[in-house]
CSV table of C-alpha atoms and ligand atoms in Angstrom, one decimal:
chain,number,residue,atom,x,y,z
A,1,MET,CA,71.7,45.7,47.1
A,2,ILE,CA,68.6,44.5,48.9
A,3,LYS,CA,66.2,47.1,50.1
A,4,GLU,CA,67.3,46.7,53.8
A,5,GLU,CA,70.9,47.3,52.9
A,6,LEU,CA,70.0,50.2,50.7
A,7,TRP,CA,68.2,52.0,53.5
A,8,GLN,CA,71.0,51.3,55.9
A,9,ALA,CA,73.5,52.8,53.5
A,10,LEU,CA,71.2,55.8,53.1
A,11,LEU,CA,70.9,56.3,56.8
A,12,ALA,CA,74.6,56.1,57.2
A,13,GLN,CA,75.1,58.8,54.7
A,14,ILE,CA,72.3,61.0,55.5
A,15,GLN,CA,73.5,61.7,59.0
A,16,PHE,CA,76.5,63.5,57.6
A,17,ASN,CA,74.2,65.8,55.8
A,18,ILE,CA,71.7,66.8,58.5
A,19,SER,CA,71.8,67.7,62.2
A,20,LYS,CA,71.6,64.9,64.7
A,21,ALA,CA,68.4,66.2,66.1
A,22,ASN,CA,66.8,66.2,62.7
A,23,PHE,CA,68.1,62.8,61.9
A,24,ALA,CA,66.7,61.3,65.1
A,25,THR,CA,63.4,63.0,64.6
A,26,TRP,CA,62.7,62.3,60.9
A,27,PHE,CA,64.4,59.1,60.2
A,28,LYS,CA,63.4,57.1,63.3
A,29,ASN,CA,61.2,54.2,62.4
A,30,THR,CA,61.6,54.5,58.7
A,31,GLY,CA,62.5,51.8,56.2
A,32,ILE,CA,61.9,50.6,52.7
A,33,LEU,CA,58.6,48.9,52.2
A,34,SER,CA,59.1,47.9,48.6
A,35,LYS,CA,61.5,48.3,45.7
A,36,LYS,CA,60.2,47.6,42.3
A,37,GLU,CA,61.3,48.7,38.9
A,38,GLY,CA,63.1,51.8,40.1
A,39,LYS,CA,60.3,52.8,42.4
A,40,ILE,CA,60.9,52.8,46.1
A,41,VAL,CA,58.2,53.0,48.7
A,42,VAL,CA,59.5,54.4,52.0
A,43,ALA,CA,57.6,53.5,55.1
A,44,VAL,CA,57.2,56.4,57.6
A,45,PRO,CA,55.5,56.2,61.0
A,46,ASN,CA,53.1,59.1,60.6
A,47,ASN,CA,51.8,61.9,58.4
A,48,PHE,CA,54.0,64.4,60.0
A,49,SER,CA,57.1,62.5,59.0
A,50,LYS,CA,55.7,61.9,55.6
A,51,GLU,CA,55.3,65.6,55.0
A,52,TRP,CA,58.7,66.4,56.2
A,53,LEU,CA,60.5,63.7,54.2
A,54,GLU,CA,58.5,64.6,51.1
A,55,ASN,CA,59.0,68.3,51.3
A,56,LYS,CA,62.4,68.8,52.9
A,57,TYR,CA,64.4,65.7,52.4
A,58,ASN,CA,63.2,64.1,49.3
A,59,LYS,CA,65.9,65.6,47.1
A,60,LEU,CA,68.6,64.5,49.4
A,61,ILE,CA,67.1,61.0,49.8
A,62,PHE,CA,66.8,60.6,46.1
A,63,LYS,CA,70.3,61.8,45.4
A,64,ILE,CA,71.8,59.4,47.9
A,65,LEU,CA,69.6,56.4,46.9
A,66,HIS,CA,70.3,57.0,43.3
A,67,SER,CA,74.0,57.2,43.9
A,68,LEU,CA,73.8,53.9,45.7
A,69,ASP,CA,71.7,52.2,43.2
A,70,GLU,CA,71.3,53.7,39.7
A,71,GLU,CA,68.0,51.9,39.2
A,72,VAL,CA,66.3,54.1,41.6
A,73,LYS,CA,64.1,56.6,39.7
A,74,GLU,CA,61.2,57.4,42.0
A,75,ILE,CA,60.4,57.6,45.7
A,76,GLN,CA,57.1,57.5,47.4
A,77,TYR,CA,56.4,57.8,51.1
A,78,ASP,CA,53.7,55.8,52.8
A,79,VAL,CA,52.5,55.9,56.3
A,80,THR,CA,52.6,52.3,57.4
A,81,LYS,CA,49.4,50.8,58.6
A,82,PRO,CA,49.6,49.6,62.2
A,83,GLY,CA,50.6,46.1,62.5
A,84,LEU,CA,52.6,46.1,59.3
A,85,LYS,CA,56.1,45.2,60.0
A,86,ILE,CA,58.7,47.4,58.4
A,87,ASN,CA,62.0,46.0,57.5
A,88,GLN,CA,64.1,48.7,59.1
A,89,PRO,CA,66.9,49.3,61.5
A,90,SER,CA,66.0,48.5,65.0
A,91,PRO,CA,64.2,51.6,66.0
A,92,THR,CA,66.4,52.1,69.1
A,93,SER,CA,69.6,52.2,67.2
A,94,VAL,CA,69.0,55.7,66.0
A,95,GLU,CA,68.5,56.9,69.5
A,96,VAL,CA,71.4,55.0,70.9
A,97,LYS,CA,73.6,56.4,68.2
A,98,ASP,CA,72.3,59.9,69.0
A,99,GLN,CA,73.3,59.7,72.7
A,100,PHE,CA,76.6,58.3,71.6
A,101,SER,CA,77.5,61.1,69.3
A,102,GLN,CA,76.4,63.7,71.8
A,103,LEU,CA,78.7,62.1,74.3
A,104,GLU,CA,81.5,62.3,71.9
A,105,PHE,CA,80.6,65.8,71.1
A,106,GLN,CA,80.5,67.1,74.6
A,107,GLU,CA,83.9,65.6,75.5
A,108,PHE,CA,85.7,68.1,73.4
A,109,LYS,CA,85.1,71.7,74.0
A,110,VAL,CA,87.3,74.4,72.6
A,111,ASP,CA,88.8,76.5,75.4
A,112,LYS,CA,87.7,80.1,75.1
A,113,VAL,CA,91.0,81.6,76.3
A,114,THR,CA,93.5,79.4,74.6
A,115,ASN,CA,91.3,78.4,71.6
A,116,LEU,CA,92.7,74.9,72.0
A,117,ASN,CA,90.6,71.8,71.4
A,118,PRO,CA,91.6,69.1,73.9
A,119,ARG,CA,91.0,66.4,71.4
A,120,TYR,CA,94.3,67.1,69.8
A,121,THR,CA,97.0,65.4,71.8
A,122,PHE,CA,100.4,63.8,71.3
A,123,GLU,CA,98.9,60.6,72.7
A,124,ASN,CA,96.6,60.2,69.8
A,125,PHE,CA,99.0,61.5,67.2
A,126,ILE,CA,100.3,58.6,65.2
A,127,ILE,CA,103.9,58.7,64.1
A,128,GLY,CA,105.3,57.4,60.9
A,129,PRO,CA,108.3,58.1,58.7
A,130,PHE,CA,106.4,61.0,57.1
A,131,ASN,CA,105.8,63.0,60.2
A,132,GLU,CA,108.6,61.8,62.5
A,133,LEU,CA,110.6,65.0,62.3
A,134,PRO,CA,107.9,67.6,62.9
A,135,GLN,CA,106.5,65.4,65.7
A,136,ALA,CA,109.8,65.2,67.4
A,137,ALA,CA,110.4,68.9,67.1
A,138,ALA,CA,106.9,69.6,68.4
A,139,TRP,CA,107.4,67.3,71.3
A,140,ALA,CA,110.8,68.9,72.2
A,141,ILE,CA,109.1,72.3,72.2
A,142,SER,CA,106.3,71.3,74.5
A,143,ASN,CA,108.9,70.1,77.0
A,144,SER,CA,110.8,73.4,77.1
A,145,PRO,CA,108.9,76.1,75.3
A,146,GLY,CA,111.0,79.0,74.1
A,147,SER,CA,114.4,77.4,74.4
A,148,VAL,CA,114.8,74.8,71.6
A,149,TYR,CA,113.6,75.8,68.2
A,150,ASN,CA,112.1,79.2,67.7
A,151,PRO,CA,110.0,79.6,65.7
A,152,LEU,CA,109.0,76.1,64.8
A,153,PHE,CA,107.5,76.2,61.3
A,154,ILE,CA,105.6,73.1,60.2
A,155,TYR,CA,104.4,72.8,56.7
A,156,GLY,CA,102.5,70.1,54.7
A,157,GLY,CA,99.5,69.4,52.6
A,158,VAL,CA,95.8,69.5,53.6
A,159,GLY,CA,94.5,67.1,56.1
A,160,LEU,CA,97.9,65.7,57.1
A,161,GLY,CA,98.0,66.7,60.8
A,162,LYS,CA,99.3,70.3,61.0
A,163,THR,CA,96.5,71.6,63.1
A,164,HIS,CA,96.6,68.4,65.2
A,165,LEU,CA,100.3,68.8,65.9
A,166,LEU,CA,100.1,72.5,66.7
A,167,GLN,CA,97.3,72.1,69.1
A,168,ALA,CA,99.0,69.1,70.7
A,169,ILE,CA,101.9,71.4,71.5
A,170,GLY,CA,99.5,73.9,73.2
A,171,ASN,CA,97.7,71.2,75.1
A,172,GLU,CA,100.9,69.5,76.3
A,173,VAL,CA,102.4,72.8,77.4
A,174,ILE,CA,99.4,73.6,79.5
A,175,LYS,CA,99.5,70.1,81.0
A,176,LYS,CA,103.1,70.4,82.0
A,177,TYR,CA,103.2,74.1,82.8
A,178,PRO,CA,99.7,75.1,83.8
A,179,GLN,CA,100.9,78.7,84.6
A,180,GLN,CA,102.0,79.3,81.0
A,181,LYS,CA,99.8,81.4,78.7
A,182,VAL,CA,99.1,79.6,75.5
A,183,LYS,CA,97.3,81.2,72.6
A,184,TYR,CA,96.3,79.3,69.5
A,185,VAL,CA,94.8,81.2,66.5
A,186,SER,CA,94.2,80.5,62.9
A,187,ALA,CA,95.8,83.0,60.6
A,188,GLU,CA,92.4,83.9,59.2
A,189,LYS,CA,91.2,84.7,62.7
A,190,PHE,CA,94.3,86.6,63.4
A,191,ILE,CA,93.9,88.7,60.3
A,192,SER,CA,90.2,89.5,60.9
A,193,GLY,CA,91.1,90.4,64.5
A,194,ILE,CA,93.7,92.8,63.3
A,195,VAL,CA,91.5,94.3,60.6
A,196,ASN,CA,88.6,94.8,63.1
A,197,SER,CA,90.9,96.3,65.7
A,198,ILE,CA,92.3,98.8,63.2
A,199,ARG,CA,88.7,99.8,62.4
A,200,ASN,CA,87.8,100.1,66.0
A,201,ARG,CA,91.2,101.7,67.0
A,202,THR,CA,91.9,98.9,69.4
A,203,VAL,CA,95.1,97.5,67.8
A,204,GLU,CA,97.2,98.1,70.8
A,205,LYS,CA,94.8,96.2,73.0
A,206,LEU,CA,94.6,93.3,70.7
A,207,LYS,CA,98.4,93.2,70.3
A,208,SER,CA,98.9,93.2,74.0
A,209,VAL,CA,96.8,90.0,74.2
A,210,TYR,CA,99.3,88.3,71.8
A,211,LYS,CA,102.3,89.9,73.4
A,212,ASP,CA,101.2,88.4,76.7
A,213,ALA,CA,101.5,84.9,75.5
A,214,ASP,CA,104.2,82.5,76.5
A,215,VAL,CA,103.4,80.3,73.6
A,216,LEU,CA,101.8,81.8,70.5
A,217,ILE,CA,100.6,79.3,67.8
A,218,ILE,CA,99.4,80.6,64.4
A,219,ASP,CA,97.9,78.1,62.0
A,220,ASP,CA,97.9,78.4,58.2
A,221,VAL,CA,100.1,81.4,57.9
A,222,GLN,CA,100.0,81.2,54.1
A,223,PHE,CA,96.9,83.3,54.5
A,224,LEU,CA,99.0,86.2,55.6
A,225,ALA,CA,100.2,86.5,52.0
A,226,GLY,CA,99.3,89.9,50.5
A,227,LYS,CA,97.9,91.2,53.8
A,228,GLU,CA,100.5,93.9,54.3
A,229,LYS,CA,99.0,95.7,57.3
A,230,THR,CA,98.5,92.4,59.2
A,231,GLN,CA,102.0,91.3,58.3
A,232,GLU,CA,103.4,94.5,59.8
A,233,GLU,CA,101.5,94.1,63.0
A,234,PHE,CA,102.5,90.5,63.2
A,235,PHE,CA,106.1,91.4,62.6
A,236,HIS,CA,106.1,93.5,65.7
A,237,ILE,CA,104.3,90.9,67.8
A,238,PHE,CA,106.8,88.3,66.6
A,239,ASN,CA,109.8,90.4,67.5
A,240,ASN,CA,108.5,91.2,70.8
A,241,LEU,CA,107.8,87.6,71.8
A,242,TYR,CA,111.0,86.4,70.2
A,243,GLN,CA,113.1,88.8,72.2
A,244,LYS,CA,111.5,87.6,75.4
A,245,ASN,CA,112.3,84.0,74.5
A,246,LYS,CA,108.6,83.2,74.1
A,247,GLN,CA,107.8,80.2,71.9
A,248,ILE,CA,106.3,80.8,68.5
A,249,VAL,CA,104.8,78.0,66.4
A,250,LEU,CA,103.6,78.4,62.9
A,251,SER,CA,102.1,76.2,60.2
A,252,SER,CA,101.5,76.6,56.5
A,253,ASP,CA,100.6,74.5,53.5
A,254,ARG,CA,103.9,75.4,51.9
A,255,PRO,CA,107.4,76.4,53.0
A,256,PRO,CA,108.1,80.0,53.8
A,257,LYS,CA,110.0,80.5,50.5
A,258,ALA,CA,106.9,79.5,48.6
A,259,ILE,CA,104.6,81.9,50.3
A,260,SER,CA,104.3,84.7,47.8
A,261,ALA,CA,103.6,88.3,48.8
A,262,LEU,CA,105.2,87.7,52.2
A,263,GLU,CA,107.5,90.5,53.3
A,264,GLU,CA,111.1,89.5,53.2
A,265,ARG,CA,111.7,90.4,56.8
A,266,LEU,CA,108.9,88.2,57.9
A,267,ARG,CA,110.0,85.3,55.7
A,268,SER,CA,113.5,85.5,57.2
A,269,ARG,CA,112.0,85.4,60.7
A,270,PHE,CA,110.0,82.3,59.7
A,271,GLU,CA,113.1,80.6,58.4
A,272,GLY,CA,115.2,81.6,61.4
A,273,GLY,CA,114.2,78.6,63.6
A,274,MET,CA,113.3,75.1,62.7
A,275,ILE,CA,111.4,74.2,59.5
A,276,ALA,CA,109.9,70.7,59.4
A,277,ASP,CA,107.6,69.2,56.8
A,278,ILE,CA,104.9,66.6,57.0
A,279,GLY,CA,105.0,64.4,54.0
A,280,LEU,CA,102.5,61.8,52.8
A,281,PRO,CA,101.8,58.8,55.0
A,282,ASP,CA,102.9,55.5,53.6
A,283,PHE,CA,100.5,52.5,53.2
A,284,GLU,CA,101.5,50.9,56.5
A,285,THR,CA,101.0,54.1,58.5
A,286,ARG,CA,97.7,54.7,56.8
A,287,VAL,CA,96.6,51.2,58.0
A,288,ALA,CA,98.0,51.9,61.4
A,289,ILE,CA,96.0,55.2,61.6
A,290,LEU,CA,92.8,53.4,60.7
A,291,LYS,CA,93.5,50.6,63.2
A,292,THR,CA,94.2,53.0,66.0
A,293,LYS,CA,91.2,55.1,65.2
A,294,SER,CA,88.8,52.2,65.1
A,295,GLN,CA,90.3,50.8,68.3
A,296,GLU,CA,89.5,54.2,69.9
A,297,LYS,CA,85.9,53.6,69.0
A,298,LYS,CA,86.2,50.0,70.2
A,299,ILE,CA,85.3,48.6,66.8
A,300,SER,CA,87.5,46.2,64.9
A,301,PHE,CA,87.0,46.2,61.2
A,302,SER,CA,88.7,43.4,59.2
A,303,ASP,CA,92.2,44.0,57.8
A,304,GLU,CA,90.7,43.6,54.3
A,305,ILE,CA,88.4,46.6,54.9
A,306,LEU,CA,91.1,48.8,56.5
A,307,GLU,CA,93.5,47.9,53.7
A,308,TYR,CA,90.8,48.8,51.1
A,309,ILE,CA,90.4,52.2,52.6
A,310,ALA,CA,94.2,52.7,53.0
A,311,SER,CA,94.9,51.8,49.4
A,312,ASN,CA,92.2,54.1,48.1
A,313,ILE,CA,92.8,57.2,50.2
A,314,GLN,CA,96.4,58.1,50.1
A,315,ARG,CA,96.9,61.8,50.5
A,316,ASN,CA,94.7,63.0,53.3
A,317,ILE,CA,94.3,61.7,56.9
A,318,ARG,CA,91.1,63.7,57.3
A,319,GLU,CA,89.6,61.7,54.5
A,320,LEU,CA,90.8,58.5,56.0
A,321,GLU,CA,89.0,59.4,59.2
A,322,GLY,CA,85.9,60.5,57.2
A,323,ALA,CA,85.7,57.1,55.5
A,324,LEU,CA,86.2,55.3,58.7
A,325,ASN,CA,83.4,57.4,60.3
A,326,ARG,CA,81.0,56.3,57.7
A,327,LEU,CA,81.7,52.6,58.5
A,328,VAL,CA,81.4,53.4,62.2
A,329,ALA,CA,78.0,55.0,61.6
A,330,TYR,CA,76.9,51.9,59.6
A,331,TYR,CA,78.1,49.7,62.4
A,332,ARG,CA,76.2,51.6,65.1
A,333,LEU,CA,73.0,51.6,63.1
A,334,ASN,CA,73.1,48.0,62.2
A,335,ASP,CA,75.1,46.4,65.1
A,336,GLN,CA,77.0,44.6,62.4
A,337,LEU,CA,80.3,45.1,60.7
A,338,PRO,CA,80.1,46.0,57.0
A,339,ASN,CA,81.6,43.5,54.6
A,340,LEU,CA,83.8,44.6,51.7
A,341,GLU,CA,80.9,44.9,49.3
A,342,THR,CA,79.0,47.2,51.7
A,343,THR,CA,82.1,49.1,52.4
A,344,LYS,CA,82.6,49.9,48.8
A,345,THR,CA,79.1,51.1,48.5
A,346,LEU,CA,79.3,53.2,51.6
A,347,LEU,CA,82.4,54.8,50.4
A,348,LYS,CA,81.4,55.3,46.9
A,349,ASN,CA,81.2,59.0,47.2
A,350,VAL,CA,84.2,59.4,49.4
A,351,ILE,CA,86.8,57.5,47.6
A,352,PHE,CA,88.1,59.5,44.8
A,353,SER,CA,88.6,57.1,41.9
A,354,PRO,CA,91.2,58.7,39.8
A,355,LYS,CA,89.9,59.2,36.3
A,356,LYS,CA,90.9,56.2,34.4
A,357,VAL,CA,93.1,57.8,31.8
A,358,ALA,CA,95.7,56.5,29.4
A,359,SER,CA,99.2,57.9,29.2
A,360,PRO,CA,102.0,57.1,26.8
A,361,GLU,CA,103.9,55.4,29.7
A,362,LYS,CA,100.8,53.3,30.6
A,363,ILE,CA,100.3,52.2,27.0
A,364,ILE,CA,103.9,51.2,26.5
A,365,LYS,CA,104.1,49.4,29.8
A,366,THR,CA,100.8,47.5,29.2
A,367,VAL,CA,101.7,46.5,25.7
A,368,ALA,CA,105.1,45.3,26.8
A,369,PHE,CA,103.6,43.3,29.6
A,370,PHE,CA,100.9,41.9,27.4
A,371,TYR,CA,103.3,40.6,24.8
A,372,ASP,CA,105.8,39.6,27.5
A,373,ILE,CA,108.7,41.6,26.1
A,374,LYS,CA,110.9,44.1,27.8
A,375,GLU,CA,109.8,47.7,27.7
A,376,LYS,CA,113.3,48.6,26.6
A,377,ALA,CA,113.1,46.3,23.6
A,378,LEU,CA,109.9,48.1,22.6
A,379,LEU,CA,111.6,51.5,22.8
A,380,ASP,CA,114.7,50.3,21.0
A,381,VAL,CA,115.4,49.7,17.4
A,382,CYS,CA,115.2,45.9,17.6
A,383,ARG,CA,113.7,44.3,14.5
A,384,LYS,CA,112.6,41.0,15.8
A,385,LYS,CA,109.3,40.0,14.5
A,386,GLU,CA,107.3,39.8,17.7
A,387,ILE,CA,108.8,43.1,18.9
A,388,VAL,CA,108.0,44.8,15.7
A,389,LYS,CA,104.4,43.7,16.0
A,390,ALA,CA,104.1,44.9,19.6
A,391,ARG,CA,105.7,48.2,18.7
A,392,GLN,CA,103.1,48.7,16.0
A,393,VAL,CA,100.3,47.9,18.4
A,394,ALA,CA,101.7,50.5,20.8
A,395,MET,CA,101.9,53.0,18.0
A,396,TYR,CA,98.4,52.2,17.1
A,397,LEU,CA,97.2,52.7,20.6
A,398,LEU,CA,99.2,55.9,21.1
A,399,ARG,CA,97.4,57.4,18.1
A,400,GLY,CA,94.0,55.9,18.8
A,401,GLU,CA,93.8,56.5,22.5
A,402,LEU,CA,95.8,59.7,23.0
A,403,LYS,CA,95.7,61.3,19.6
A,404,SER,CA,99.4,61.6,19.8
A,405,SER,CA,101.1,63.2,16.8
A,406,PHE,CA,102.9,60.8,14.5
A,407,PRO,CA,106.3,62.5,14.9
A,408,PHE,CA,105.8,62.1,18.7
A,409,ILE,CA,104.9,58.5,18.3
A,410,GLY,CA,107.9,57.8,16.1
A,411,ARG,CA,110.3,59.5,18.5
A,412,LYS,CA,108.8,57.7,21.5
A,413,LEU,CA,109.1,54.3,20.0
A,414,GLY,CA,112.7,53.7,18.9
A,415,GLY,CA,113.4,57.1,17.4
A,416,LYS,CA,111.5,56.2,14.2
A,417,ASP,CA,110.5,58.6,11.5
A,418,HIS,CA,106.9,59.8,11.5
A,419,THR,CA,106.2,57.9,8.3
A,420,THR,CA,106.9,54.6,10.2
A,421,ALA,CA,104.3,55.6,12.8
A,422,ILE,CA,101.7,56.4,10.1
A,423,HIS,CA,102.5,53.1,8.4
A,424,SER,CA,102.2,51.1,11.6
A,425,TYR,CA,98.9,52.8,12.5
A,426,ASN,CA,97.3,52.1,9.2
A,427,LYS,CA,98.6,48.5,9.1
A,428,ILE,CA,97.1,47.6,12.5
A,429,GLU,CA,93.9,49.4,11.7
A,430,LYS,CA,93.5,47.3,8.6
A,431,GLU,CA,94.6,44.0,10.2
A,432,ILE,CA,92.1,44.4,13.0
A,433,LYS,CA,89.3,44.2,10.5
A,434,ASN,CA,90.6,40.9,9.2
A,435,SER,CA,91.9,39.3,12.3
A,436,GLU,CA,89.6,38.6,15.2
A,437,ASN,CA,92.7,37.5,17.2
A,438,LEU,CA,94.4,40.8,16.9
A,439,SER,CA,91.2,42.7,17.6
A,440,ASN,CA,90.7,40.7,20.8
A,441,GLU,CA,94.3,41.3,21.8
A,442,ILE,CA,93.9,45.0,21.4
A,443,ASP,CA,90.6,45.0,23.4
A,444,LEU,CA,92.3,43.2,26.2
A,445,ILE,CA,95.2,45.6,26.2
A,446,LYS,CA,92.8,48.5,26.3
A,447,GLU,CA,91.0,47.0,29.2
A,448,GLN,CA,94.2,46.7,31.1
A,449,ILE,CA,95.3,50.2,30.3
A,450,TYR,CA,92.1,51.7,31.7
A,451,ARG,CA,92.0,49.4,34.7
A,452,LEU,CA,95.4,50.5,36.0
B,501,ADP,P1,95.8,69.9,58.6
B,501,ADP,O1,95.7,70.9,59.6
B,501,ADP,O2,97.2,69.5,58.1
B,501,ADP,O3,94.9,70.2,57.4
B,501,ADP,P2,94.6,68.3,60.6
B,501,ADP,O4,95.5,68.5,61.7
B,501,ADP,O5,93.3,69.0,60.7
B,501,ADP,O6,95.2,68.5,59.2
B,501,ADP,O7,94.3,66.7,60.5
B,501,ADP,C1,93.1,66.2,59.8
B,501,ADP,C2,92.5,65.1,60.7
B,501,ADP,O8,93.4,64.0,60.7
B,501,ADP,C3,92.3,65.5,62.1
B,501,ADP,O9,91.2,64.9,62.6
B,501,ADP,C4,93.5,64.9,62.8
B,501,ADP,O10,93.2,64.5,64.2
B,501,ADP,C5,93.8,63.7,62.0
B,501,ADP,N1,95.3,63.4,62.0
B,501,ADP,C6,96.2,63.9,61.2
B,501,ADP,N2,97.4,63.4,61.4
B,501,ADP,C7,97.2,62.5,62.3
B,501,ADP,C8,98.1,61.6,63.0
B,501,ADP,N3,99.4,61.5,62.7
B,501,ADP,N4,97.6,60.7,63.9
B,501,ADP,C9,96.3,60.7,64.2
B,501,ADP,N5,95.4,61.6,63.6
B,501,ADP,C10,95.9,62.4,62.7
B,502,MG,MG1,94.7,72.7,59.6
């Protein structure tokens, strides 16, 4: 990476680590003066900045630069002499960006009474096969709270839209029925509220707030597990609301059955209405989510880039958004769309690269593919010469890469005796030493195994 890109990438990352005000103050008019043999000289506009960067941000700057470019070993800060032109982001871009994000920030204020954040709506909730059902149920409820499914229980993994959907229900109800009292609360807050009110002897007062609601939404109820006293209070609130046909909406990271230490009577209440789960978004939906979110920000990244993100982040919509936000930050600082190379660098720390590990299945698959034979033939008793050789190679790799036991290897490949496995391993090991061809083949196979 050239020094300009390196600094841009650093700025894009650093703003996720420090406050906006600090970012604008300390990183305005900075850039890289030179980069030589692992030493980076950072240009700063004045002594004041120099001191701050050196004393407060040096660690962070180093960490990020080093993660972007392993060659970076040392950083020095220099106040640039007047007249020296620094290669740096256009100085205004930092300010522009700052105004921008403040705007975005102010738009969404959590309502003090309902606890709802207006940013979560049905309009910006993207539907795919994985969340169709919970979305439809949530929508139905917001049209006629209290009379369709009660309670509605939505569960699913982290970052997949539970909170978004729950809050969208609340926001939609208020839009359609402004006189209805909606109350959204995370289970954690609910619990601490109960605990405090017990201490202050104000339980009844607190309960009356909840019992007053027309729509009560409690997020992440798995946290109620093991909290007996809270569960008891909640049970009473629940019954009270339920009897009055008030809508209750709950979410959890797992189905009611799987929440341990949940009182049976509460569990059966949770299961009494509609249970809908949010699964994992498929590739097309992940791309659609990225497209929609970049359109919202009026930026169009190339398909190649969106597909790169979508193929690498598969299980969490929050992470998809996070990755996109980094690219957005880069774009706003540079007035330029990142290319694939830059994208990879920018997302290096975000994209979880699954540890490249071998598994018996991977080894067998790769060996079969490499020798162009059917996996089944490899696992079978077939004695054809080429197949026998491939099978021996697979046995060799199972032992060498996975330290599998010989009986396991024998069983795995055609139900052979462990002595066959030992024999194969020794044979290939010996042959590698004499045959460059075989040795190359095995290297190639290994490369493929660890690349998959
Ligand atoms: P959870 O509560 O399941 O952990 P969130 O509701 O907080 O997840 O979602 C994480 C982020 O992803 C939020 O910013 C949310 O707006 C966004 N998100 C989740 N699902 C969708 C969706 N279907 N459409 C658009 N944005 C979504
Ligand atoms: Mg949530």
